[in-house]
Coordinates of C-alpha atoms and ligand atoms in Angstrom, one line a residue:
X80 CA 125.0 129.4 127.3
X81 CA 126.8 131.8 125.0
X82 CA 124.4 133.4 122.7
X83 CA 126.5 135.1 121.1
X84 CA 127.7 131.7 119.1
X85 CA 124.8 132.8 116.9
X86 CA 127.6 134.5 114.9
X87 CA 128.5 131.1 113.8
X88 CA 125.9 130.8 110.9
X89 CA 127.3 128.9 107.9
X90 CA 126.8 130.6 104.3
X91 CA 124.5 134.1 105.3
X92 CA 121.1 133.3 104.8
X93 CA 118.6 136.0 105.4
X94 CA 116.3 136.0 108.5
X95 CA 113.3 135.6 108.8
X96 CA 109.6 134.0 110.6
X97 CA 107.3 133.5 108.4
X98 CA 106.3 135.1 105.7
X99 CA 102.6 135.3 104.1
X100 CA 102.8 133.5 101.1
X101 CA 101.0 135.8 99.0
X102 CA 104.2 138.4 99.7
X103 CA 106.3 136.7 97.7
X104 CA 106.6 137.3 94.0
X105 CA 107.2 135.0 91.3
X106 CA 110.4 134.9 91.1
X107 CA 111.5 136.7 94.0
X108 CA 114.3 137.0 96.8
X109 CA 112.6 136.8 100.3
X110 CA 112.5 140.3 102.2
X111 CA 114.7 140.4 105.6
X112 CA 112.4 140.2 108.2
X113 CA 113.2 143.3 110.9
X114 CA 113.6 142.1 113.9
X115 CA 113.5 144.8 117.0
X116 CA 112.7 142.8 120.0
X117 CA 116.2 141.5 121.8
X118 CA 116.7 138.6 123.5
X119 CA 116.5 138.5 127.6
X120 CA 120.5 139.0 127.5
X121 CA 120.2 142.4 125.5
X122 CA 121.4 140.6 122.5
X123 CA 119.6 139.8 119.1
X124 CA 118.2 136.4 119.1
X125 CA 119.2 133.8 117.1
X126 CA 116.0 133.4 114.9
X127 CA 116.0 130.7 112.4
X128 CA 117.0 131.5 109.0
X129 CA 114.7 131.9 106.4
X130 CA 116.6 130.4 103.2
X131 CA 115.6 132.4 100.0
X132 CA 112.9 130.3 97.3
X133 CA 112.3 130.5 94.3
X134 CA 109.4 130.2 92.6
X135 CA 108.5 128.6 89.2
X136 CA 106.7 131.5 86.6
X137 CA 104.7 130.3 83.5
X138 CA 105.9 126.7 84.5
X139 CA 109.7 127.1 84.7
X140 CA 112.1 128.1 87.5
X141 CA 115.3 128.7 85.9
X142 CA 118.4 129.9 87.5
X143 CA 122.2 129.8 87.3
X144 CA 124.1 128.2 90.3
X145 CA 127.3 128.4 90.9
X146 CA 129.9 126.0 92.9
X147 CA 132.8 128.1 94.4
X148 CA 135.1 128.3 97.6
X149 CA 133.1 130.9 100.5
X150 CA 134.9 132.5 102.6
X151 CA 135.5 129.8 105.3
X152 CA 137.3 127.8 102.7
X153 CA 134.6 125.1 102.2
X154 CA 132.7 124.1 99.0
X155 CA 129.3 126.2 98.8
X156 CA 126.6 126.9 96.4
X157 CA 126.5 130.3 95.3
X158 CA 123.3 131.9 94.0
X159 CA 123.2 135.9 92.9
X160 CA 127.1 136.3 93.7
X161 CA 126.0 135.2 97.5
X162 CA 126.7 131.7 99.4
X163 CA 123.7 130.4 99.4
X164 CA 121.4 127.2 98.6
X165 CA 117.4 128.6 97.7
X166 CA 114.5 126.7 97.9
X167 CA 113.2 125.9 94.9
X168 CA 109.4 125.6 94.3
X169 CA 107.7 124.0 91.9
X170 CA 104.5 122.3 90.7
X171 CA 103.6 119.3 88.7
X172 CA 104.1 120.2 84.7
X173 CA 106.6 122.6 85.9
X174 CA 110.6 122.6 84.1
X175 CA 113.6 123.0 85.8
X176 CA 116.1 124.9 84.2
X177 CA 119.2 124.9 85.8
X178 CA 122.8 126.6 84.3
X179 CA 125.4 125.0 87.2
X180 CA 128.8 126.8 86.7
X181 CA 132.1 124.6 88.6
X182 CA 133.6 127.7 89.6
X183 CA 135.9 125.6 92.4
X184 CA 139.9 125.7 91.9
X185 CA 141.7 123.3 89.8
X186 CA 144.0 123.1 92.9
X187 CA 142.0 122.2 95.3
X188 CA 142.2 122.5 99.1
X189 CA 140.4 120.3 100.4
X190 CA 140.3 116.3 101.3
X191 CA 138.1 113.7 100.0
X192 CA 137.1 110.2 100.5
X193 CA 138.9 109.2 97.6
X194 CA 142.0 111.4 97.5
X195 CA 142.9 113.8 95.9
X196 CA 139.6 115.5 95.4
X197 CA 139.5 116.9 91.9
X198 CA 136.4 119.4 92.3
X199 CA 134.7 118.2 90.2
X200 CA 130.5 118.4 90.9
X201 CA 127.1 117.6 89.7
X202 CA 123.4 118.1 91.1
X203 CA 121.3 115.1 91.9
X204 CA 117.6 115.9 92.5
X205 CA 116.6 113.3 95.7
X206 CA 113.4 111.8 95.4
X207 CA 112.2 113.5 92.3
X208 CA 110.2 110.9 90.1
X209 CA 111.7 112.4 86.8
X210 CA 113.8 110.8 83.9
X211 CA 118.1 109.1 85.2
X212 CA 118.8 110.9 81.9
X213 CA 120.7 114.3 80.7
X214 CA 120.0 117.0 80.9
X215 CA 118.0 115.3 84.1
X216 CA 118.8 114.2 87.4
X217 CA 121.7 112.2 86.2
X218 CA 124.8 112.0 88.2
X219 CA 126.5 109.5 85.9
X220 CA 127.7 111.1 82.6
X221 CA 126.8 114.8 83.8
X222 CA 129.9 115.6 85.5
X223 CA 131.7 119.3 85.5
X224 CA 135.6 120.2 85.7
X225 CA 136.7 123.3 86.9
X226 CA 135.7 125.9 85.0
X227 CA 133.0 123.7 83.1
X228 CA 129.1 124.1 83.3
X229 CA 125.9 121.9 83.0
X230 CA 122.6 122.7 81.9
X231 CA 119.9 120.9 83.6
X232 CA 116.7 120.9 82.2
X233 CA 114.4 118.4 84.4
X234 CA 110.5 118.2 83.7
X235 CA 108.3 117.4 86.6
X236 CA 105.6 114.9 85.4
X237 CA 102.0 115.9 85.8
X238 CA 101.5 113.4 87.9
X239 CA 104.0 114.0 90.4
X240 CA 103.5 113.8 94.0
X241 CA 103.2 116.8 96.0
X242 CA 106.4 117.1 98.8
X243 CA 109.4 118.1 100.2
X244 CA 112.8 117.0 98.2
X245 CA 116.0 118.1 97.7
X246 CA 119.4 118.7 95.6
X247 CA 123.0 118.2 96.7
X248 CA 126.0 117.4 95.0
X249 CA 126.9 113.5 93.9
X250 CA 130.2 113.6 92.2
X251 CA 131.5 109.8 92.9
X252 CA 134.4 110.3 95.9
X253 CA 133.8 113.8 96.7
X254 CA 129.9 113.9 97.6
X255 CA 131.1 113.8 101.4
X256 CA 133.0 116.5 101.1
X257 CA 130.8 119.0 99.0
X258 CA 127.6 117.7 101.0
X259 CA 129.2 118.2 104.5
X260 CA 130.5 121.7 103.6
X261 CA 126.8 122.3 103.1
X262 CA 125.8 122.2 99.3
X263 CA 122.3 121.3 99.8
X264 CA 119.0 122.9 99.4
X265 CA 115.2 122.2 99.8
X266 CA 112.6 121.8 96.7
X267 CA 109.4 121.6 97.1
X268 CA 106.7 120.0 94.8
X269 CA 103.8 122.3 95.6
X270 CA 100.1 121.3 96.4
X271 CA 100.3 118.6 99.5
X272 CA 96.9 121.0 100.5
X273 CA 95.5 118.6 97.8
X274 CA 96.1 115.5 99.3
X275 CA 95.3 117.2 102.9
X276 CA 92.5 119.9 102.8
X277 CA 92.9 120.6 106.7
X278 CA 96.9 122.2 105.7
X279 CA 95.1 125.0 103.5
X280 CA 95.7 128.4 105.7
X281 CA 98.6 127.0 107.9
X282 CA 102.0 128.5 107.9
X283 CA 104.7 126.3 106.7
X284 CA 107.9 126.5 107.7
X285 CA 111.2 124.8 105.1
X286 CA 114.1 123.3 108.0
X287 CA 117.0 121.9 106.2
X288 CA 119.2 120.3 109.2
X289 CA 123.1 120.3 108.0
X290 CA 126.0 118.5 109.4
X291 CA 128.8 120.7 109.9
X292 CA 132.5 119.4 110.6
X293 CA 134.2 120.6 113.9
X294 CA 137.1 118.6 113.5
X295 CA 139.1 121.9 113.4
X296 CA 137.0 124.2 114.9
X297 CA 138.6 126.9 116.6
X298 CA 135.1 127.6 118.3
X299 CA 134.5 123.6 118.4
X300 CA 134.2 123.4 122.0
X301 CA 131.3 126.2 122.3
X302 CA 129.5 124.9 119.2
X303 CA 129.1 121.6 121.4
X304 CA 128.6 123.1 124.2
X305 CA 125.9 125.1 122.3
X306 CA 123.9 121.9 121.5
X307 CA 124.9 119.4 124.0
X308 CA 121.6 117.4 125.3
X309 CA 121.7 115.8 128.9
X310 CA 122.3 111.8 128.9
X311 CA 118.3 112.7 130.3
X312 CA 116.9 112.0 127.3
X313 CA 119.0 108.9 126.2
X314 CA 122.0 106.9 126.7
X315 CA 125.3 108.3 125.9
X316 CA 126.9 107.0 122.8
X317 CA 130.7 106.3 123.0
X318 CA 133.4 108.2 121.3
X319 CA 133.3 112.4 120.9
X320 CA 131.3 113.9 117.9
X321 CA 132.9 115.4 115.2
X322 CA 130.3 117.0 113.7
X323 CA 127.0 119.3 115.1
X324 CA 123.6 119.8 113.6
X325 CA 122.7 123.0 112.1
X326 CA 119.0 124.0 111.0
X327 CA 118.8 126.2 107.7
X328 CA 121.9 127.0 108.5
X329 CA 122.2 128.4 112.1
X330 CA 123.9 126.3 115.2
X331 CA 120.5 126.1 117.9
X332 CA 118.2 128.8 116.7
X333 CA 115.2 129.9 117.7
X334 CA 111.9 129.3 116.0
X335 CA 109.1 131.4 117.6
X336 CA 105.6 129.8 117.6
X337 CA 102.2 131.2 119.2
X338 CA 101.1 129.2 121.6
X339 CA 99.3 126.0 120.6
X340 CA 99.6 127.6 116.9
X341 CA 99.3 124.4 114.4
X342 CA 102.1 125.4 111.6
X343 CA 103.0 122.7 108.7
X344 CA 107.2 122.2 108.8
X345 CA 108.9 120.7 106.0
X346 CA 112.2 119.2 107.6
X347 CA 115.2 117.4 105.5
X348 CA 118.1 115.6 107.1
X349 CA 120.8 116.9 104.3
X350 CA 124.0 115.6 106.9
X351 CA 126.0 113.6 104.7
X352 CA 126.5 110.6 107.5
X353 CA 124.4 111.8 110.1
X354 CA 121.2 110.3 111.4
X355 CA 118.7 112.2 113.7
X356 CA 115.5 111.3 115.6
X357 CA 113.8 114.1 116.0
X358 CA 111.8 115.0 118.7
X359 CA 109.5 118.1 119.5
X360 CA 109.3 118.1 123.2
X361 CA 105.9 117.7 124.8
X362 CA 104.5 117.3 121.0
X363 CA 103.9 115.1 118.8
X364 CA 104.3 115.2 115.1
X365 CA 101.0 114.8 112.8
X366 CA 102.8 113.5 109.9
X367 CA 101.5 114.2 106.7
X368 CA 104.2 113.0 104.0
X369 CA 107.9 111.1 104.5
X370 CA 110.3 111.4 102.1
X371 CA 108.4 113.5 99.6
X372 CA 105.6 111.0 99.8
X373 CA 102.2 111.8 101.2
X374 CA 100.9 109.4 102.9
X375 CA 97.1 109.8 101.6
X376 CA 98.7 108.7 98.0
X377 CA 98.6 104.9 99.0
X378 CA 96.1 105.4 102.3
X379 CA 93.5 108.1 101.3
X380 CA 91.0 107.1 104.1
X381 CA 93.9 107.3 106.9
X382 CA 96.1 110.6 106.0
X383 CA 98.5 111.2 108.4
X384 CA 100.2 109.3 111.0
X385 CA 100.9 110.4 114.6
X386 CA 104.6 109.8 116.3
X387 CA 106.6 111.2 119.2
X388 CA 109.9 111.0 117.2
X389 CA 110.9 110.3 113.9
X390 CA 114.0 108.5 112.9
X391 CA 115.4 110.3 110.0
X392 CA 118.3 108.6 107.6
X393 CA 120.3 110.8 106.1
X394 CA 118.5 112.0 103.0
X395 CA 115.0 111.6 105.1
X396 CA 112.0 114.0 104.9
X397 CA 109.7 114.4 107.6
X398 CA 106.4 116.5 106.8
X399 CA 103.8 117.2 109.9
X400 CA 102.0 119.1 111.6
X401 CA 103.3 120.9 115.0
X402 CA 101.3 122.9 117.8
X403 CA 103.3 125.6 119.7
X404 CA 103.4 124.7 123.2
X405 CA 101.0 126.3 125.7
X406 CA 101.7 130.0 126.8
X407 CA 104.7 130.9 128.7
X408 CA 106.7 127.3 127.7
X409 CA 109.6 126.9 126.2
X410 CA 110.4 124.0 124.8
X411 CA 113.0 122.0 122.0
X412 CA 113.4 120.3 118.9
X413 CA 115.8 117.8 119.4
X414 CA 117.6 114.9 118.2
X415 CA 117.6 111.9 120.3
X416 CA 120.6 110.0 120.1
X417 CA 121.2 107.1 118.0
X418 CA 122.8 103.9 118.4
X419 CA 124.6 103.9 114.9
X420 CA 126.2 100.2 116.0
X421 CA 129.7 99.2 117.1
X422 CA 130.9 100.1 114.1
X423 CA 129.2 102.9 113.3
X424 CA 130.3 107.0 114.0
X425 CA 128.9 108.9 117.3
X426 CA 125.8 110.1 116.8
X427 CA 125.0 111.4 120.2
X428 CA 121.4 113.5 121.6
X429 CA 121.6 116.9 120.4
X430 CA 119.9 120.3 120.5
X431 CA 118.3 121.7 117.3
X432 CA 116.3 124.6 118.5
X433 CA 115.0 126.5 120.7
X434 CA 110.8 126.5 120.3
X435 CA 110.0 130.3 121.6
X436 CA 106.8 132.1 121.9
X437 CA 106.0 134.4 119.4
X438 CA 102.9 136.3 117.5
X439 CA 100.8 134.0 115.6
X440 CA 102.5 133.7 111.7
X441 CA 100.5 134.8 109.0
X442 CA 98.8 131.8 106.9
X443 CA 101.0 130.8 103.7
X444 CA 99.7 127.5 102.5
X445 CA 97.0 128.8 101.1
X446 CA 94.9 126.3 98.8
X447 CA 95.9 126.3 95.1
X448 CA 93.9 128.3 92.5
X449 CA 93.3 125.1 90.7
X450 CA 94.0 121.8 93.3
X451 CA 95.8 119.3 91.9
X452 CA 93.6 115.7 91.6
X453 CA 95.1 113.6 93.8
X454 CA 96.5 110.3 92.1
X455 CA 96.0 107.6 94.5
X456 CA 97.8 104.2 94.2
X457 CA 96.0 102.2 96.0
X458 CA 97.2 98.9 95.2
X459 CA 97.5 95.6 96.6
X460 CA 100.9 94.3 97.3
X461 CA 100.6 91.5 99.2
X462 CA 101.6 88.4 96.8
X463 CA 104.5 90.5 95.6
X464 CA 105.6 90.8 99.8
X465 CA 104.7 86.9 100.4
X466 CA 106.9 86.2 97.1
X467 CA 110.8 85.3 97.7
X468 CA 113.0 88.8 97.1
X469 CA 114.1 89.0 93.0
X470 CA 116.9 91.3 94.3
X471 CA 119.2 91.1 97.4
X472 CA 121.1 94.2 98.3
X473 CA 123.9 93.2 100.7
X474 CA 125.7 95.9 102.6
X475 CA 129.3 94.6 103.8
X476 CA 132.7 96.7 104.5
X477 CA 136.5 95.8 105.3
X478 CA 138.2 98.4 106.7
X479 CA 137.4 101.5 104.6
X480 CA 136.5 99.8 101.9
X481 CA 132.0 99.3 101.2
X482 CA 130.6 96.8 99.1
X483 CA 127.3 96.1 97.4
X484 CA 127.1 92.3 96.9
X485 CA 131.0 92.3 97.1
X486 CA 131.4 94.7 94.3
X487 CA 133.1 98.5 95.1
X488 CA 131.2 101.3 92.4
X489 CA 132.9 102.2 89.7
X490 CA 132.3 104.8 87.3
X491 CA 133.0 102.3 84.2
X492 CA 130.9 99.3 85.4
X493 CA 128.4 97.5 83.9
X494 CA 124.8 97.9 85.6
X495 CA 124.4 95.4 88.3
X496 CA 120.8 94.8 87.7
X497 CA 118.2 95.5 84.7
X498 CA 114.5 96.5 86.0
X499 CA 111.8 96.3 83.6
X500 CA 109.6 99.0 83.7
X501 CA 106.0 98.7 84.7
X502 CA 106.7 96.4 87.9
X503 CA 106.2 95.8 91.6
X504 CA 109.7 94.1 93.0
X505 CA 110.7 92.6 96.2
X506 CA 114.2 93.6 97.4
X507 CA 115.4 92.9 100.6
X508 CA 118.2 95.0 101.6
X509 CA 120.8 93.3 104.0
X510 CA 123.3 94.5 106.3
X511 CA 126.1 92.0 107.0
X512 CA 127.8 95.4 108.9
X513 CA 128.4 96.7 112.3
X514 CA 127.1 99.5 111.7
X515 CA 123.7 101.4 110.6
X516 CA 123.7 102.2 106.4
X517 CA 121.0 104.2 104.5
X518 CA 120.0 102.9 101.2
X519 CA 118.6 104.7 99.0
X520 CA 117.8 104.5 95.2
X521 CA 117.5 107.1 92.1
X522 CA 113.9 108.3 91.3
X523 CA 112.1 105.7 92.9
X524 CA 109.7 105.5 96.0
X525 CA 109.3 101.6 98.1
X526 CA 106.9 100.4 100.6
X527 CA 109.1 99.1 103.5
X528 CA 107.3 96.5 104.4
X529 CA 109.3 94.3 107.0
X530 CA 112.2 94.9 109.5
X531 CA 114.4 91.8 110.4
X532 CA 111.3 89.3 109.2
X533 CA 109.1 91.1 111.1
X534 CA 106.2 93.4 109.3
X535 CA 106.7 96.9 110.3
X536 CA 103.9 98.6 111.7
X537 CA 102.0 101.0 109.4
X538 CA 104.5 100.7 106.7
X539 CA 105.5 104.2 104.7
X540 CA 106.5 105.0 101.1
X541 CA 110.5 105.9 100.7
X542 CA 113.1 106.5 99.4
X543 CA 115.9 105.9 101.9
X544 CA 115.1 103.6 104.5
X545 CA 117.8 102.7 107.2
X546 CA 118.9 99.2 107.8
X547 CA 119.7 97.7 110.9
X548 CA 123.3 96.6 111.4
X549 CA 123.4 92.7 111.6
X550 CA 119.7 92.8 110.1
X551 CA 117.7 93.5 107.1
X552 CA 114.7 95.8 105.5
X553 CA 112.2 94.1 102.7
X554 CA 110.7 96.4 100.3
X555 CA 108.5 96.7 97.5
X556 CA 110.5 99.0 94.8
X557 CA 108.1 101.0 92.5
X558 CA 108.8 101.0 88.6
X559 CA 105.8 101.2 87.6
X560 CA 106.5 104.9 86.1
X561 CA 107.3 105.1 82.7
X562 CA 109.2 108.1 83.0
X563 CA 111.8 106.8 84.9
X564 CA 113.6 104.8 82.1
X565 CA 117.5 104.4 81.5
X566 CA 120.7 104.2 84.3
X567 CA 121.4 105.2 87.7
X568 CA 122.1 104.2 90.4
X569 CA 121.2 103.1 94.2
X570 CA 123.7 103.6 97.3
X571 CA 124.4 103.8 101.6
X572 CA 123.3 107.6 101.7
X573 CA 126.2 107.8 104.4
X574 CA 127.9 109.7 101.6
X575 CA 131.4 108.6 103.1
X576 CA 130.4 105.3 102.4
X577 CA 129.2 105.9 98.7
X578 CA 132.4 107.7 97.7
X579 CA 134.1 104.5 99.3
X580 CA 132.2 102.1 96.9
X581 CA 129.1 101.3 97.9
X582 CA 127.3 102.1 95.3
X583 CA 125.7 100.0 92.3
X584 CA 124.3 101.0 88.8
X585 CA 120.8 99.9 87.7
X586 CA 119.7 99.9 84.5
X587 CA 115.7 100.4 84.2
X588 CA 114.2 99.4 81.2
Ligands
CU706 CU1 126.8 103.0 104.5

């Protein structure tokens, strides 16, 4: 195995285990962490990056970001003149203040979905329960030009749900692009301790897993090399990837754990068309929240759920708990392989990281000064799920053309559906495909419910749910929140696929 492929880091990120939560300053850059021990081969080890946060002070985190070419020629956040996507941290009541400067080139050098790309960007905030409007997580009518900027200003509600989201780009055509080059970063609604007591004292640890192009890849055949899984763990998957996993950043790193040390991690799939089922080996996960969502919301008296793997759309959060393994074992975190469908791209078994031993990392979720009161929706669902669907969703695609309901997004279109704010509604999304899509919607959380007519098993709260090729998901959307008033939009989170058309406006009101 050559180590040395740890040079291969996208943008720098600093590095780090984990640090004691009460080190870090309100607003602060994270400190490099020194690391002196080497690795078995003499060389440093590849420890997982730590990417910096940021931290809301007197309830608002605001920063300028910047969109700009890094030096490997792809799109990139850039934060304090450095390549570079922070964690953002904030807490219910808190504002966001964001300045986003479109520093890319008029001419640009890259391709899109939709050629030519024009570099143009936005910021959508995934899974944030906050207004479709500007100056808030709209990616309609908030668009920046070369050269321009937007001002984001996004309030988080009191009332919002502690958990792990994220921002990436969403410029309609040339979110594949920007997202697979890697502009995505974590956000994190603080005070899931709350809604868990038993997470108070553990450490946490923020993975953001990227895809990350090898199509022309001088180094492509070590980087697969690198994180190339044995058909042990599944079956192969036809055709040869194009793309590898990397996790905040770094191609297979290490994460160093104490032995049977329970730490809380905070993982978000933000590949722009890649799945992964992730798999800790020899553990399970204690999962605590999916997609932002903790489960104790809508099940107080049942908190967590327990799984050997998770299937994660792209888009997907997976919060849980994680022992290290006993003392002198190494083991992985993996993806399993997934059978994206006849149609559907490679998306073979693959190598994450390397789970090392390590010294026991300090505490960091300490319990909030003042815990937030959990709000607990507890509500009965059932006629709404016997009830026929009010909406259908269905997914189809002729050659690279996607549809919703036969209709390709456009920019100027009417909204396909009004939603009246202060319902419970039955979709059911369908997939007339060949291949696996993602849907997800603006702002909202759903209860899937039932897989290809079948009731799924301890059903979770979502926001992007995949859908079986050939089959179908039923849900019950959320718009109950009267925040969450105006348009936007829902889409296949195989961003490839949205900039190709399948995506649809919705109009709540
Ligand atoms: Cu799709």
């Amino acid at each position: 195995m050559p180590r040395n492929v740890s040079a291969t880091s996208d943008p720098p990120v600093l590095r780090s285990a984990i640090f004691p939560r009460s080190t870090i300053p309100a607003i602060a850059i994270m400190a490099v962490a020194a690391f002196s021990s080497l690795g078995m081969t003499g060389e440093p080890p590849n420890l997982l990056p730590l990417p910096l946060s940021l931290r809301a002070k007197d309830h608002t985190l605001s920063l300028t970001l910047h969109a700009a070419i890094a030096a490997n020629g792809k799109n990139s956040f850039y934060f304090n003149g450095e390549p570079n996507a922070p964690t953002l941290r904030l807490s219910p009541g808190d504002q966001l203040k964001i300045t986003y400067m479109n520093d890319l080139p008029a001419n640009p050098r890259e391709s899109c979905a939709i050629n030519p790309c024009m570099d143009m960007t936005n910021l959508h905030f995934h899974g944030l329960m906050v207004s479709p409007d500007p100056p808030q997580d709209d990616v309609l009518s908030m668009m920046a030009m070369p050269g321009q900027a937007l001002r984001y200003i996004v309030q988080i509600p009191k009332d919002h749900p502690p958990g792990l989201y994220w921002y990436h780009t969403h410029p309609h055509g040339e979110s594949h692009r920007q997202v697979l080059d890697g502009m995505s970063g974590a956000l994190v609604i603080e005070g899931m301790e709350s809604y868990f007591p038993p997470l108070a004292g553990l450490p946490e640890r923020v993975l953001v897993v990227r895809g990350r192009s090898i199509a022309n890849d001088p180094q492509a055949a070590a980087l697969k090399h690198r994180v190339e899984l044995g058909s042990d763990v599944c079956r192969s998957v036809p055709g040869t990837p194009d793309e590898i996993m990397s996790l905040n950043g770094a191609v297979r790193p290490e994460i160093d754990i104490a032995p049977r040390q329970r730490q809380f991690w905070r993982l978000v799939n933000a590949s722009a068309d890649r799945y992964v089922d992730l798999q800790l080996e020899e553990q399970t996960f204690e999962i605590v929240a999916m997609d932002g969502m903790p489960i104790a919301e809508h099940d107080p008296n049942r908190r967590t759920r327990s799984a050997d793997h998770v299937l994660l759309p792209p888009a997907g959060r997976l919060e849980a708990i994680v022992s290290g393994p006993e003392a002198g074992t190494r083991t992985r975190l993996i993806s399993r392989c997934v059978d994206t469908g006849p149609d559907g791209d490679p998306n073979p078994a693959m190598i994450l990281a390397d789970i090392v031993p390590g010294p026991p990392a300090d505490s960091t979720l300490t319990a909030a000064k003042t815990p937030l009161k959990p709000v607990l929706k507890t509500v009965d669902l059932t006629a709404e799920e016997a009830a026929p669907p009010r909406f259908i969703v269905t997914f189809t695609e002729k050659k690279s053309d996607f549809y919703i309901n036969g209709q390709k997004f456009a920019p100027d279109a009417a909204p396909m559906l009004h939603a009246k704010v202060g319902t419970f509604q039955h979709w059911r999304i369908v997939n007339a495909t060949k291949e696996l899509h993602p849907m997800h919607i603006h702002q909202v959380h759903f209860l899937a419910y039932a897989e290809n007519d079948k009731p799924i098993v301890d059903p979770l709260w979502l926001d992007t749910v995949n859908v079986p090729y050939g089959g179908s998901v039923d849900v019950i959307m959320d718009f109950t929140n009267a925040v969450i008033r105006g348009m936007s939009v829902f889409h296949c989170h195989l961003l490839n696929h949205e900039d190709k058309g399948m995506m649809a406006k919705i109009l709540f009101e």
